[in-house]
Coordinates of C-alpha atoms in Angstrom, one line a residue:
Chain A
M25 CA 0.1 77.0 48.7
L26 CA 2.7 76.8 46.0
P27 CA 5.0 73.9 45.6
H28 CA 8.2 74.2 47.7
R29 CA 10.7 71.4 47.7
A30 CA 12.5 69.9 50.6
A31 CA 15.4 67.5 50.3
T32 CA 14.4 63.9 49.6
G33 CA 16.0 60.9 51.3
L34 CA 16.2 59.5 54.8
I35 CA 15.7 61.6 57.9
R36 CA 16.2 60.5 61.5
I37 CA 13.7 61.6 64.0
G38 CA 15.0 61.2 67.5
K39 CA 17.3 58.3 67.8
P40 CA 15.8 55.6 65.6
G41 CA 17.1 52.0 65.9
R42 CA 16.8 48.8 63.9
D43 CA 13.2 48.3 65.1
S44 CA 11.9 51.8 64.8
P45 CA 9.0 52.5 62.5
V46 CA 9.7 53.7 59.0
L47 CA 7.4 56.5 57.8
V48 CA 7.0 57.9 54.3
T49 CA 6.0 61.4 53.2
G50 CA 6.3 63.8 50.3
N51 CA 8.9 66.5 49.9
F52 CA 6.6 69.6 50.5
T53 CA 8.7 71.7 52.9
L54 CA 5.8 72.5 55.2
T55 CA 4.8 68.8 55.5
V56 CA 8.3 67.7 56.4
R57 CA 8.6 70.5 59.0
R58 CA 5.2 69.7 60.5
L59 CA 6.0 66.0 60.7
R60 CA 9.2 66.7 62.6
E61 CA 7.3 68.9 65.1
A62 CA 4.5 66.4 65.5
L63 CA 6.9 63.5 66.1
H64 CA 9.0 65.4 68.6
G65 CA 9.9 62.9 71.4
Y66 CA 9.5 59.8 69.1
D67 CA 12.2 57.7 67.5
A68 CA 11.4 57.0 63.8
W69 CA 12.9 56.9 60.3
L70 CA 11.3 59.3 57.9
L71 CA 11.6 58.7 54.2
V72 CA 11.0 61.8 52.2
A73 CA 9.9 60.8 48.6
N74 CA 10.0 63.1 45.7
S75 CA 6.5 64.5 45.3
K76 CA 7.9 67.5 43.3
G77 CA 7.4 69.8 46.3
I78 CA 3.7 69.2 46.5
D79 CA 1.7 68.0 49.5
V80 CA 1.0 64.3 49.6
W81 CA -2.7 64.4 48.7
C82 CA -2.5 66.8 45.8
A83 CA 0.7 65.1 44.5
A84 CA -0.9 61.7 44.6
G85 CA -4.1 62.9 42.9
G86 CA -2.2 64.8 40.3
G87 CA 0.2 61.9 39.5
H88 CA 3.3 63.5 41.1
L89 CA 3.6 61.0 43.9
T90 CA 3.3 57.4 42.8
H91 CA 4.7 54.0 43.9
H92 CA 7.6 54.6 41.5
D93 CA 8.7 57.6 43.7
I94 CA 8.4 55.6 46.9
I95 CA 10.2 52.6 45.5
S96 CA 12.9 55.0 44.4
V97 CA 13.4 56.5 47.8
L98 CA 13.3 53.1 49.5
R99 CA 16.1 51.9 47.3
T100 CA 18.2 54.9 46.9
S101 CA 18.2 55.8 50.6
H102 CA 19.4 52.2 51.4
V103 CA 17.1 52.2 54.4
A104 CA 17.0 48.4 54.2
D105 CA 20.5 48.3 55.6
R106 CA 19.5 50.2 58.7
V107 CA 16.3 48.5 59.8
D108 CA 15.3 44.9 60.5
R109 CA 11.6 45.5 60.0
R110 CA 10.4 45.2 56.5
E111 CA 7.4 47.5 56.8
V112 CA 6.7 51.1 55.9
I113 CA 3.9 53.3 57.0
L114 CA 2.3 55.2 54.1
P115 CA 0.3 58.4 54.5
Q116 CA -3.3 57.5 54.0
L117 CA -3.9 60.3 51.5
C118 CA -1.3 59.0 49.0
A119 CA -3.7 56.2 48.3
T120 CA -5.2 58.0 45.3
G121 CA -1.9 57.5 43.4
V122 CA 0.3 54.9 45.1
E123 CA -0.3 51.2 44.5
R124 CA 1.0 49.7 47.6
R125 CA 1.4 46.1 46.3
R126 CA 3.8 47.3 43.7
I127 CA 6.0 48.7 46.5
T128 CA 6.1 45.3 48.2
E129 CA 6.8 43.5 44.9
A130 CA 9.7 45.7 44.1
T131 CA 11.3 46.1 47.6
G132 CA 10.0 43.4 49.9
F133 CA 8.7 46.1 52.3
A134 CA 5.2 45.5 53.4
T135 CA 3.0 48.6 53.6
L136 CA 0.6 49.9 56.2
W137 CA -1.8 52.8 56.0
G138 CA -1.1 55.6 58.5
P139 CA -3.6 58.2 59.5
A140 CA -5.0 60.9 57.1
R141 CA -3.5 63.7 59.1
L142 CA 0.0 63.9 60.4
E143 CA -0.9 65.2 63.8
D144 CA -2.6 61.9 64.5
L145 CA 0.7 60.0 64.0
P146 CA 1.8 60.0 67.7
A147 CA -1.6 58.5 68.7
F148 CA -1.3 56.0 65.8
L149 CA 2.2 54.9 66.9
D150 CA 1.2 54.8 70.6
R151 CA -1.7 52.4 69.7
G152 CA 0.8 50.0 68.0
E153 CA 0.4 51.4 64.5
Q154 CA -3.4 51.2 64.3
A155 CA -5.4 54.0 62.9
A156 CA -8.7 54.8 64.6
K157 CA -11.8 55.2 62.4
S158 CA -11.9 58.9 63.2
E159 CA -8.3 59.4 62.1
R160 CA -9.2 58.1 58.6
F161 CA -11.7 60.8 58.1
M162 CA -10.3 64.0 56.7
R163 CA -11.4 66.6 59.2
F164 CA -11.5 70.3 58.2
P165 CA -12.0 72.1 61.5
G166 CA -13.2 75.7 61.9
W167 CA -9.8 77.3 62.5
E168 CA -8.3 75.6 59.4
R169 CA -11.2 76.8 57.3
M170 CA -10.5 80.3 58.5
E171 CA -6.8 79.9 57.7
M172 CA -7.7 78.8 54.2
A173 CA -10.2 81.7 53.8
A174 CA -7.4 84.1 54.9
M175 CA -4.9 82.5 52.5
L176 CA -7.3 83.0 49.7
G177 CA -8.9 86.3 50.7
V178 CA -5.8 88.3 51.7
P179 CA -4.0 88.1 48.3
L180 CA -7.3 88.7 46.6
L181 CA -7.9 91.9 48.6
V182 CA -4.3 93.1 48.1
V183 CA -4.9 93.1 44.4
M184 CA -8.5 94.2 44.4
L185 CA -8.5 97.1 46.9
P186 CA -6.0 99.4 45.2
I187 CA -7.8 98.9 41.9
L188 CA -11.2 99.8 43.4
A189 CA -9.8 102.7 45.3
G190 CA -7.8 104.1 42.4
V191 CA -10.6 103.8 39.8
F192 CA -13.7 104.3 41.8
G193 CA -12.7 105.9 45.1
W194 CA -12.7 105.0 48.8
A195 CA -16.4 104.3 49.2
T196 CA -16.3 101.6 46.5
M197 CA -13.2 100.1 48.0
T198 CA -14.8 99.9 51.4
A199 CA -18.0 98.4 50.2
G200 CA -16.4 96.0 47.8
G201 CA -13.7 94.9 50.2
A202 CA -16.1 94.4 53.1
A203 CA -18.5 92.4 50.9
V204 CA -15.8 90.1 49.6
A205 CA -14.0 89.6 52.9
L206 CA -17.3 88.9 54.8
F207 CA -18.8 86.5 52.3
V208 CA -15.6 84.5 51.6
L209 CA -15.1 84.1 55.4
G210 CA -18.8 83.2 55.6
L211 CA -18.5 80.6 52.8
F212 CA -15.6 78.8 54.4
G213 CA -17.2 79.2 57.9
L214 CA -20.4 77.5 56.7
L215 CA -18.7 74.9 54.5
P216 CA -19.9 71.9 56.6
W217 CA -23.5 73.0 56.3
V218 CA -23.9 74.1 52.7
P219 CA -24.2 71.8 49.7
I220 CA -20.9 71.8 47.9
H221 CA -21.1 68.5 45.9
G222 CA -21.9 68.0 42.3
R223 CA -24.1 70.4 40.5
R224 CA -25.7 71.8 43.7
R225 CA -22.4 73.6 44.5
F226 CA -23.2 76.1 41.7
L227 CA -26.4 77.1 43.5
T228 CA -24.6 77.6 46.7
F229 CA -21.9 79.8 45.1
T230 CA -24.6 81.8 43.2
V231 CA -26.4 82.5 46.5
F232 CA -23.2 83.7 48.1
A233 CA -22.2 85.8 45.2
V234 CA -25.6 87.5 45.0
G235 CA -25.6 87.9 48.8
A236 CA -22.1 89.6 48.6
A237 CA -23.2 91.9 45.8
L238 CA -26.4 93.0 47.6
F239 CA -24.5 93.5 50.8
G240 CA -21.8 95.6 49.0
C241 CA -24.5 97.7 47.2
G242 CA -26.4 98.2 50.4
L243 CA -23.2 99.5 52.0
L244 CA -22.7 101.9 49.1
F245 CA -26.2 103.3 49.6
A246 CA -25.4 103.7 53.3
L247 CA -22.2 105.6 52.4
G248 CA -24.2 107.8 50.0
A249 CA -22.0 106.8 47.0
A250 CA -24.4 104.7 45.1
T251 CA -23.8 105.7 41.5
A252 CA -24.3 103.2 38.7
A253 CA -20.6 102.8 38.1
H254 CA -19.9 102.2 41.8
L255 CA -22.7 99.6 42.1
T256 CA -21.5 97.8 39.1
A257 CA -17.9 97.7 40.3
V258 CA -18.9 96.4 43.8
S259 CA -21.1 93.7 42.2
A260 CA -18.4 92.6 39.9
A261 CA -15.9 92.4 42.7
A262 CA -18.4 90.4 44.8
F263 CA -19.0 87.9 42.0
G264 CA -15.3 87.7 41.2
G265 CA -14.3 87.1 44.8
I266 CA -16.8 84.3 45.4
A267 CA -16.1 82.8 42.0
L268 CA -12.5 82.5 42.9
A269 CA -13.3 81.1 46.3
S270 CA -15.6 78.5 44.7
T271 CA -14.3 77.3 41.4
D272 CA -10.6 77.3 41.5
V273 CA -10.1 75.7 44.8
A274 CA -10.9 72.1 44.4
G275 CA -7.7 71.2 46.1
F276 CA -8.0 74.0 48.6
T277 CA -10.4 72.3 50.9
P278 CA -10.5 68.6 51.6
W279 CA -14.3 68.7 51.0
Y280 CA -14.9 70.0 47.6
G281 CA -15.2 67.0 45.4
S282 CA -13.1 66.2 42.4
Y283 CA -15.0 65.1 39.3
I284 CA -14.8 63.2 36.1
N285 CA -15.0 65.1 32.8
T286 CA -18.1 67.2 33.5
F287 CA -20.8 68.0 36.0
H288 CA -23.5 67.3 33.5
N289 CA -23.3 63.6 33.7
E290 CA -22.4 62.9 37.3
A291 CA -20.4 59.8 38.3
H292 CA -21.0 58.0 41.5
I293 CA -19.0 55.3 43.4
D294 CA -20.3 51.9 42.5
L295 CA -19.6 48.5 44.1
V296 CA -19.6 45.2 42.1
A297 CA -20.7 42.9 44.9
D298 CA -19.6 39.7 43.3
R299 CA -16.0 40.9 43.0
C300 CA -15.7 42.0 46.6
T301 CA -13.6 39.7 48.8
A302 CA -13.8 41.9 51.9
A303 CA -10.1 42.8 51.8
A304 CA -11.2 46.2 53.4
D305 CA -8.5 48.2 51.7
C306 CA -11.1 50.7 50.6
V307 CA -12.5 51.2 54.0
Q308 CA -9.0 52.0 55.3
V309 CA -8.2 54.6 52.7
C310 CA -11.5 56.5 52.3
P311 CA -11.0 60.0 53.8
R312 CA -14.8 60.6 53.8
D313 CA -16.1 57.6 55.6
V314 CA -18.2 56.5 52.6
L315 CA -17.5 52.8 52.9
E316 CA -18.1 50.3 55.8
M317 CA -17.7 46.6 56.3
T318 CA -21.0 44.8 56.9
P319 CA -21.4 43.5 60.4
E320 CA -19.7 40.2 60.7
I321 CA -22.2 37.4 60.2
T322 CA -20.0 34.7 58.8
K323 CA -16.7 35.3 57.1
E324 CA -18.1 34.4 53.7
Q325 CA -20.9 36.9 54.0
R326 CA -18.8 39.7 55.0
R327 CA -18.7 42.5 52.4
V328 CA -18.1 46.1 51.8
Q329 CA -21.0 48.5 51.8
I330 CA -21.3 52.0 50.4
T331 CA -23.1 53.6 53.3
K332 CA -22.7 57.4 52.5
P333 CA -22.5 57.8 48.7
D334 CA -23.3 61.5 49.0
W335 CA -20.1 62.1 51.0
C336 CA -17.8 60.7 48.3
I337 CA -15.5 63.3 46.8
Q338 CA -14.4 61.0 44.0
C339 CA -10.7 61.0 44.9
G340 CA -10.6 57.4 43.6
A341 CA -8.5 56.1 46.5
C342 CA -10.7 53.1 47.2
I343 CA -10.9 52.2 43.5
V344 CA -7.1 52.3 43.1
Q345 CA -6.5 50.1 46.2
C346 CA -9.1 47.4 45.7
P347 CA -7.2 44.2 45.0
T348 CA -10.1 42.7 43.0
D349 CA -11.2 45.8 41.2
A350 CA -14.6 45.6 42.8
L351 CA -15.1 49.4 43.0
R352 CA -15.6 51.8 40.0
F353 CA -17.5 54.9 39.0
R354 CA -20.9 54.7 37.4
Y355 CA -22.3 57.6 35.5
D356 CA -26.0 58.7 35.7
D357 CA -26.4 57.4 32.2
G358 CA -25.2 53.9 33.2
R359 CA -21.7 53.9 31.7
V360 CA -18.9 52.8 34.0
V361 CA -15.3 53.7 34.6
E362 CA -13.3 50.7 35.8
A363 CA -10.3 50.6 38.2
T364 CA -7.7 50.2 35.5
T365 CA -8.7 53.5 34.0
I366 CA -8.7 55.3 37.3
R367 CA -5.2 54.0 38.0
R368 CA -4.0 55.3 34.7
T369 CA -5.5 58.8 34.9
R370 CA -4.9 61.7 37.3
M371 CA -6.5 64.9 38.2
N372 CA -5.7 68.4 37.1
M373 CA -5.4 71.5 39.4
V374 CA -9.2 72.0 39.7
G375 CA -9.8 68.3 40.5
R376 CA -10.9 67.3 37.1
R377 CA -10.1 63.9 35.8
S378 CA -10.3 63.6 32.0
I379 CA -11.3 60.2 30.8
E380 CA -12.5 59.0 27.4
V381 CA -15.5 56.9 28.3
G382 CA -16.5 54.2 25.9
D383 CA -19.9 52.5 25.7
Chain B
M7 CA -6.1 77.3 35.7
K8 CA -5.6 75.0 32.8
V9 CA -1.9 75.4 33.4
L10 CA -1.1 72.1 35.1
E11 CA -3.5 70.1 33.0
S12 CA -1.9 71.1 29.8
A13 CA 1.7 71.1 31.2
P14 CA 2.8 67.9 29.5
Q15 CA 1.4 69.1 26.1
R16 CA 3.2 72.4 26.5
Y17 CA 6.4 71.0 27.8
D18 CA 8.0 70.8 24.4
R19 CA 7.0 74.2 23.4
G20 CA 8.0 75.7 26.7
L21 CA 11.4 74.2 26.6
S22 CA 11.9 75.3 23.0
V23 CA 11.1 78.8 24.0
L24 CA 13.4 78.7 27.0
S25 CA 16.3 77.5 25.1
R26 CA 15.5 79.7 22.2
G27 CA 15.1 76.8 19.8
R28 CA 18.5 75.4 20.6
I29 CA 17.3 72.4 22.6
T30 CA 16.8 70.3 19.4
E31 CA 20.5 70.8 18.7
A32 CA 21.3 69.3 22.1
Y33 CA 19.0 66.3 21.4
E34 CA 20.8 65.7 18.1
R35 CA 24.2 65.8 19.7
I36 CA 23.2 63.3 22.4
A37 CA 21.7 60.9 19.7
A38 CA 24.8 61.3 17.6
L39 CA 27.0 60.2 20.5
A40 CA 24.9 57.2 21.5
A41 CA 22.8 55.9 18.7
A42 CA 23.6 53.8 15.7
P43 CA 21.5 51.2 13.7
G44 CA 20.5 48.3 15.8
K45 CA 21.8 49.6 19.1
R46 CA 19.7 49.0 22.2
I47 CA 19.4 52.3 24.0
L48 CA 17.7 53.3 27.3
D49 CA 16.7 56.9 27.8
I50 CA 16.3 57.7 31.5
G51 CA 13.7 60.4 32.3
C52 CA 12.6 60.6 28.7
G53 CA 9.7 63.0 29.4
T54 CA 8.0 63.7 26.1
G55 CA 10.4 61.4 24.3
A56 CA 12.5 63.8 22.2
V57 CA 15.8 62.1 22.8
T58 CA 14.3 58.6 22.6
L59 CA 12.9 59.5 19.2
A60 CA 16.1 61.2 18.0
C61 CA 17.9 57.9 18.8
A62 CA 15.3 55.9 16.9
A63 CA 15.7 58.2 13.9
R64 CA 19.3 57.0 13.8
G65 CA 18.2 53.4 13.6
A66 CA 18.4 52.5 17.3
A67 CA 16.0 50.3 19.3
A68 CA 15.2 53.0 21.9
M69 CA 13.4 52.6 25.2
G70 CA 12.3 55.7 27.1
I71 CA 11.4 55.5 30.8
D72 CA 9.9 58.3 33.0
T73 CA 7.8 58.4 36.2
D74 CA 5.4 61.0 34.7
A75 CA 2.5 59.3 33.0
G76 CA 1.3 62.5 31.5
M77 CA 4.6 63.1 29.7
L78 CA 4.7 59.5 28.5
E79 CA 1.2 59.9 27.0
V80 CA 2.5 62.8 25.0
A81 CA 5.6 60.8 23.9
R82 CA 3.4 57.9 22.7
T83 CA 1.4 60.2 20.4
K84 CA 4.6 61.2 18.5
P85 CA 5.4 59.4 15.2
V86 CA 8.2 56.8 15.6
P87 CA 10.9 57.1 12.8
A88 CA 10.9 54.2 10.5
A89 CA 14.6 53.7 10.8
G90 CA 14.4 52.4 14.4
S91 CA 12.0 51.7 17.1
A92 CA 10.8 53.5 20.3
E93 CA 8.9 52.2 23.3
F94 CA 7.9 54.1 26.4
M95 CA 7.4 52.7 30.0
Q96 CA 6.5 54.3 33.3
L97 CA 9.4 53.5 35.5
S98 CA 11.7 55.4 37.8
A99 CA 15.5 55.3 37.5
A100 CA 15.6 53.2 40.7
E101 CA 13.6 50.5 39.0
I102 CA 15.8 50.0 35.9
E103 CA 17.2 46.8 37.5
D104 CA 13.7 45.3 37.6
R105 CA 13.3 45.5 33.8
F106 CA 16.7 45.4 32.2
A107 CA 19.1 42.5 32.7
A108 CA 22.8 43.1 33.3
G109 CA 24.7 43.7 30.1
S110 CA 21.5 44.0 28.0
L111 CA 22.0 47.6 26.7
D112 CA 24.4 49.2 24.3
A113 CA 23.9 52.8 25.4
V114 CA 22.2 54.8 28.2
V115 CA 21.3 58.4 27.6
S116 CA 19.6 61.0 29.9
C117 CA 18.8 64.6 29.1
L118 CA 17.7 67.1 31.8
A119 CA 16.6 64.3 34.1
L120 CA 19.4 63.9 36.6
S121 CA 18.8 67.5 37.8
E122 CA 15.3 66.4 38.8
M123 CA 16.7 63.7 41.1
S124 CA 18.2 63.8 44.6
P125 CA 22.0 63.2 44.7
E126 CA 21.4 59.7 46.1
E127 CA 19.0 59.0 43.2
Q128 CA 21.6 60.3 40.7
D129 CA 24.2 57.9 42.0
Y130 CA 21.8 55.0 42.1
A131 CA 20.7 55.7 38.5
L132 CA 24.3 55.8 37.2
Q133 CA 25.1 52.6 39.0
A134 CA 22.1 50.9 37.5
A135 CA 23.1 52.2 34.1
S136 CA 26.6 50.7 34.5
V137 CA 25.1 47.3 35.5
C138 CA 22.8 47.2 32.5
L139 CA 25.4 48.2 29.9
V140 CA 27.6 45.9 28.0
P141 CA 31.3 46.4 28.6
G142 CA 32.4 49.4 26.5
G143 CA 28.8 50.6 26.3
A144 CA 28.2 54.3 26.0
L145 CA 26.7 56.7 28.6
V146 CA 25.6 60.1 27.5
I147 CA 24.3 62.5 30.2
A148 CA 23.2 66.0 29.3
D149 CA 22.1 68.4 32.0
E150 CA 22.2 71.9 33.4
T151 CA 25.3 72.8 35.2
T152 CA 27.1 75.8 36.5
P153 CA 29.7 77.4 34.2
E154 CA 33.3 77.1 35.3
G155 CA 34.5 80.7 34.9
R156 CA 33.7 83.2 37.7
L157 CA 32.3 85.9 35.4
S158 CA 30.2 83.6 33.3
R159 CA 29.0 82.0 36.6
T160 CA 27.7 85.3 37.9
A161 CA 26.0 86.0 34.6
Y162 CA 24.5 82.5 34.7
H163 CA 23.0 83.0 38.2
L164 CA 21.5 86.3 37.1
R165 CA 20.0 84.9 34.0
R166 CA 18.8 81.8 35.9
M167 CA 16.6 83.8 38.1
L168 CA 14.5 84.8 35.1
V169 CA 14.7 81.3 33.6
V170 CA 13.5 79.7 36.8
A171 CA 10.3 81.9 36.8
G172 CA 9.8 81.2 33.1
T173 CA 10.4 77.5 33.4
Y174 CA 7.9 77.2 36.2
L175 CA 5.2 79.1 34.2
L176 CA 5.8 77.1 31.1
T177 CA 6.5 73.6 32.3
Q178 CA 5.5 73.5 36.0
A179 CA 8.8 72.0 36.7
T180 CA 11.9 73.5 38.2
T181 CA 15.4 72.3 37.4
R182 CA 18.5 72.6 39.5
P183 CA 21.9 72.3 38.1
V184 CA 23.7 69.1 38.7
H185 CA 26.9 69.3 40.8
G186 CA 30.0 67.2 40.2
L187 CA 28.5 65.3 37.3
C188 CA 31.8 64.1 36.0
Q189 CA 32.9 62.7 39.4
R190 CA 29.6 60.9 39.8
V191 CA 29.9 59.3 36.4
Q192 CA 33.5 58.2 37.2
A193 CA 32.5 56.9 40.6
A194 CA 29.9 54.7 38.9
G195 CA 32.6 52.9 37.0
F196 CA 32.7 54.9 33.7
S197 CA 35.6 56.5 32.0
I198 CA 34.9 59.8 30.4
V199 CA 35.5 60.1 26.7
S200 CA 34.5 63.7 26.1
T201 CA 32.6 66.6 27.6
Q202 CA 30.9 69.4 25.6
R203 CA 29.6 72.6 27.1
M204 CA 26.9 74.5 25.3
W205 CA 25.2 77.8 25.9
S206 CA 27.9 79.8 27.7
G207 CA 28.8 76.7 29.7
S208 CA 25.4 76.2 31.4
F209 CA 24.6 73.0 29.6
L210 CA 27.0 70.0 29.8
I211 CA 27.0 66.8 27.7
V212 CA 29.2 64.1 29.2
H213 CA 30.1 61.1 27.0
A214 CA 31.5 58.2 28.9
V215 CA 32.0 54.4 28.4
K216 CA 31.7 51.6 30.8
A217 CA 35.1 50.3 31.6
Q218 CA 36.1 47.0 30.0
P219 CA 36.6 44.3 32.6

């Protein structure tokens, strides 16, 4: 969860030759280790760029992994002397912060979008460096959600349980602990089916917090320890636990959206159809399957379509990558945020992008 | 969790607390070695621009580069001394060659930036600095290093454990001491003029010049 730095530079995977693929990643230790495991049996060059020890997606969104860092590792590792191919495979999720054309201008290396998840890399390479549509979508399967729930819930309980036990006694600890553990697990378990975007997310979290509090208080009654102080303590623990699981974890799941400035004036992805030249960069980098190309009628009529606007998590990848600035955010009140602003700004730890919006 | 968001804004204060107010003295020493009226100076890894502006205050035309756009935003809000000029640009040390022609700079400075780079990046940056400097141009590198004496080194490592935790909380950045700085500088074609150690040897300022052809 916390940044952990691996060494940057060029790593050999297997026995790469002059025609082997060149992959790029960030220097989060876990990512580098997982990549090596995933690519076991393959021959490839792996360029580890300086993402300040943060995973690729968070680093790119937060401005810690940019084209400057990738240009830097391409040049300082002197990889150009070792390969004949002038092409690097970028992780799809770095698209929120890395402008690929700048890399080509500076180094002469063409860029190619790899899959969103590193475990799809072998299939991507086997297919001749083509990502399938399903590999562009950021999956968040059940076991991973449970893993995240545990990573959040265990430290929380370690802090909370002794306090509850020490101040209010064993019954309160049991009721509070059970309520928090069950409802945090439940929230992550049900994530695909509950509304978690925009303002509606607050309703979801309130329902879970109230549910956890009621469950905890019920348990206190069952244990015969339902004093006013105990009930208050359990309710507070329940609200606190769910609040932590909901508000501070924008980067914790790939599905909570990031947002611009505030929830009160929501922004949505917007396509300026006259500017679109059907370059399809946006479709290739969207991790939420929001955009699609229209079915081919004639080449001139071919355009991008926003097919699932509600799925958008406002990561900005499509906006950053569009070569003609055809995508942007539009607020409910009609004001727009253009691509140049999105490229200049980055998100904070809770996924908030602060922008001054003019009229 | 406003920590990361406000990190660039708090970087200056954080660093000032960590160095117990002595960091300004280091900035002044660097500027004194490199800057003079009319000199063209590049500050690699300028962060919030303290060294760039210290050079401008001595009349130099200073240019600060950094990869962190947030830090640069803070730098741009600071007043530029009337004596000189200061400009900031988002650029990595490996991209110096794209913006600065060979022999177009009188001095290159860098404070607490090399320790953020990998060894290959450090060498690349020093090479690039050498190319962009005029013959006889000055290079001033200031960074964390490990003290030479064994006793002070042990004390340094103990103190560092606390400092690393503090640095992380205050600036969301970690620094690692640079190894073999003098050798790296020489390998890039510089001859060393002087070295100064500050703060029980844990901070090193290397002043070198590009060798005359």
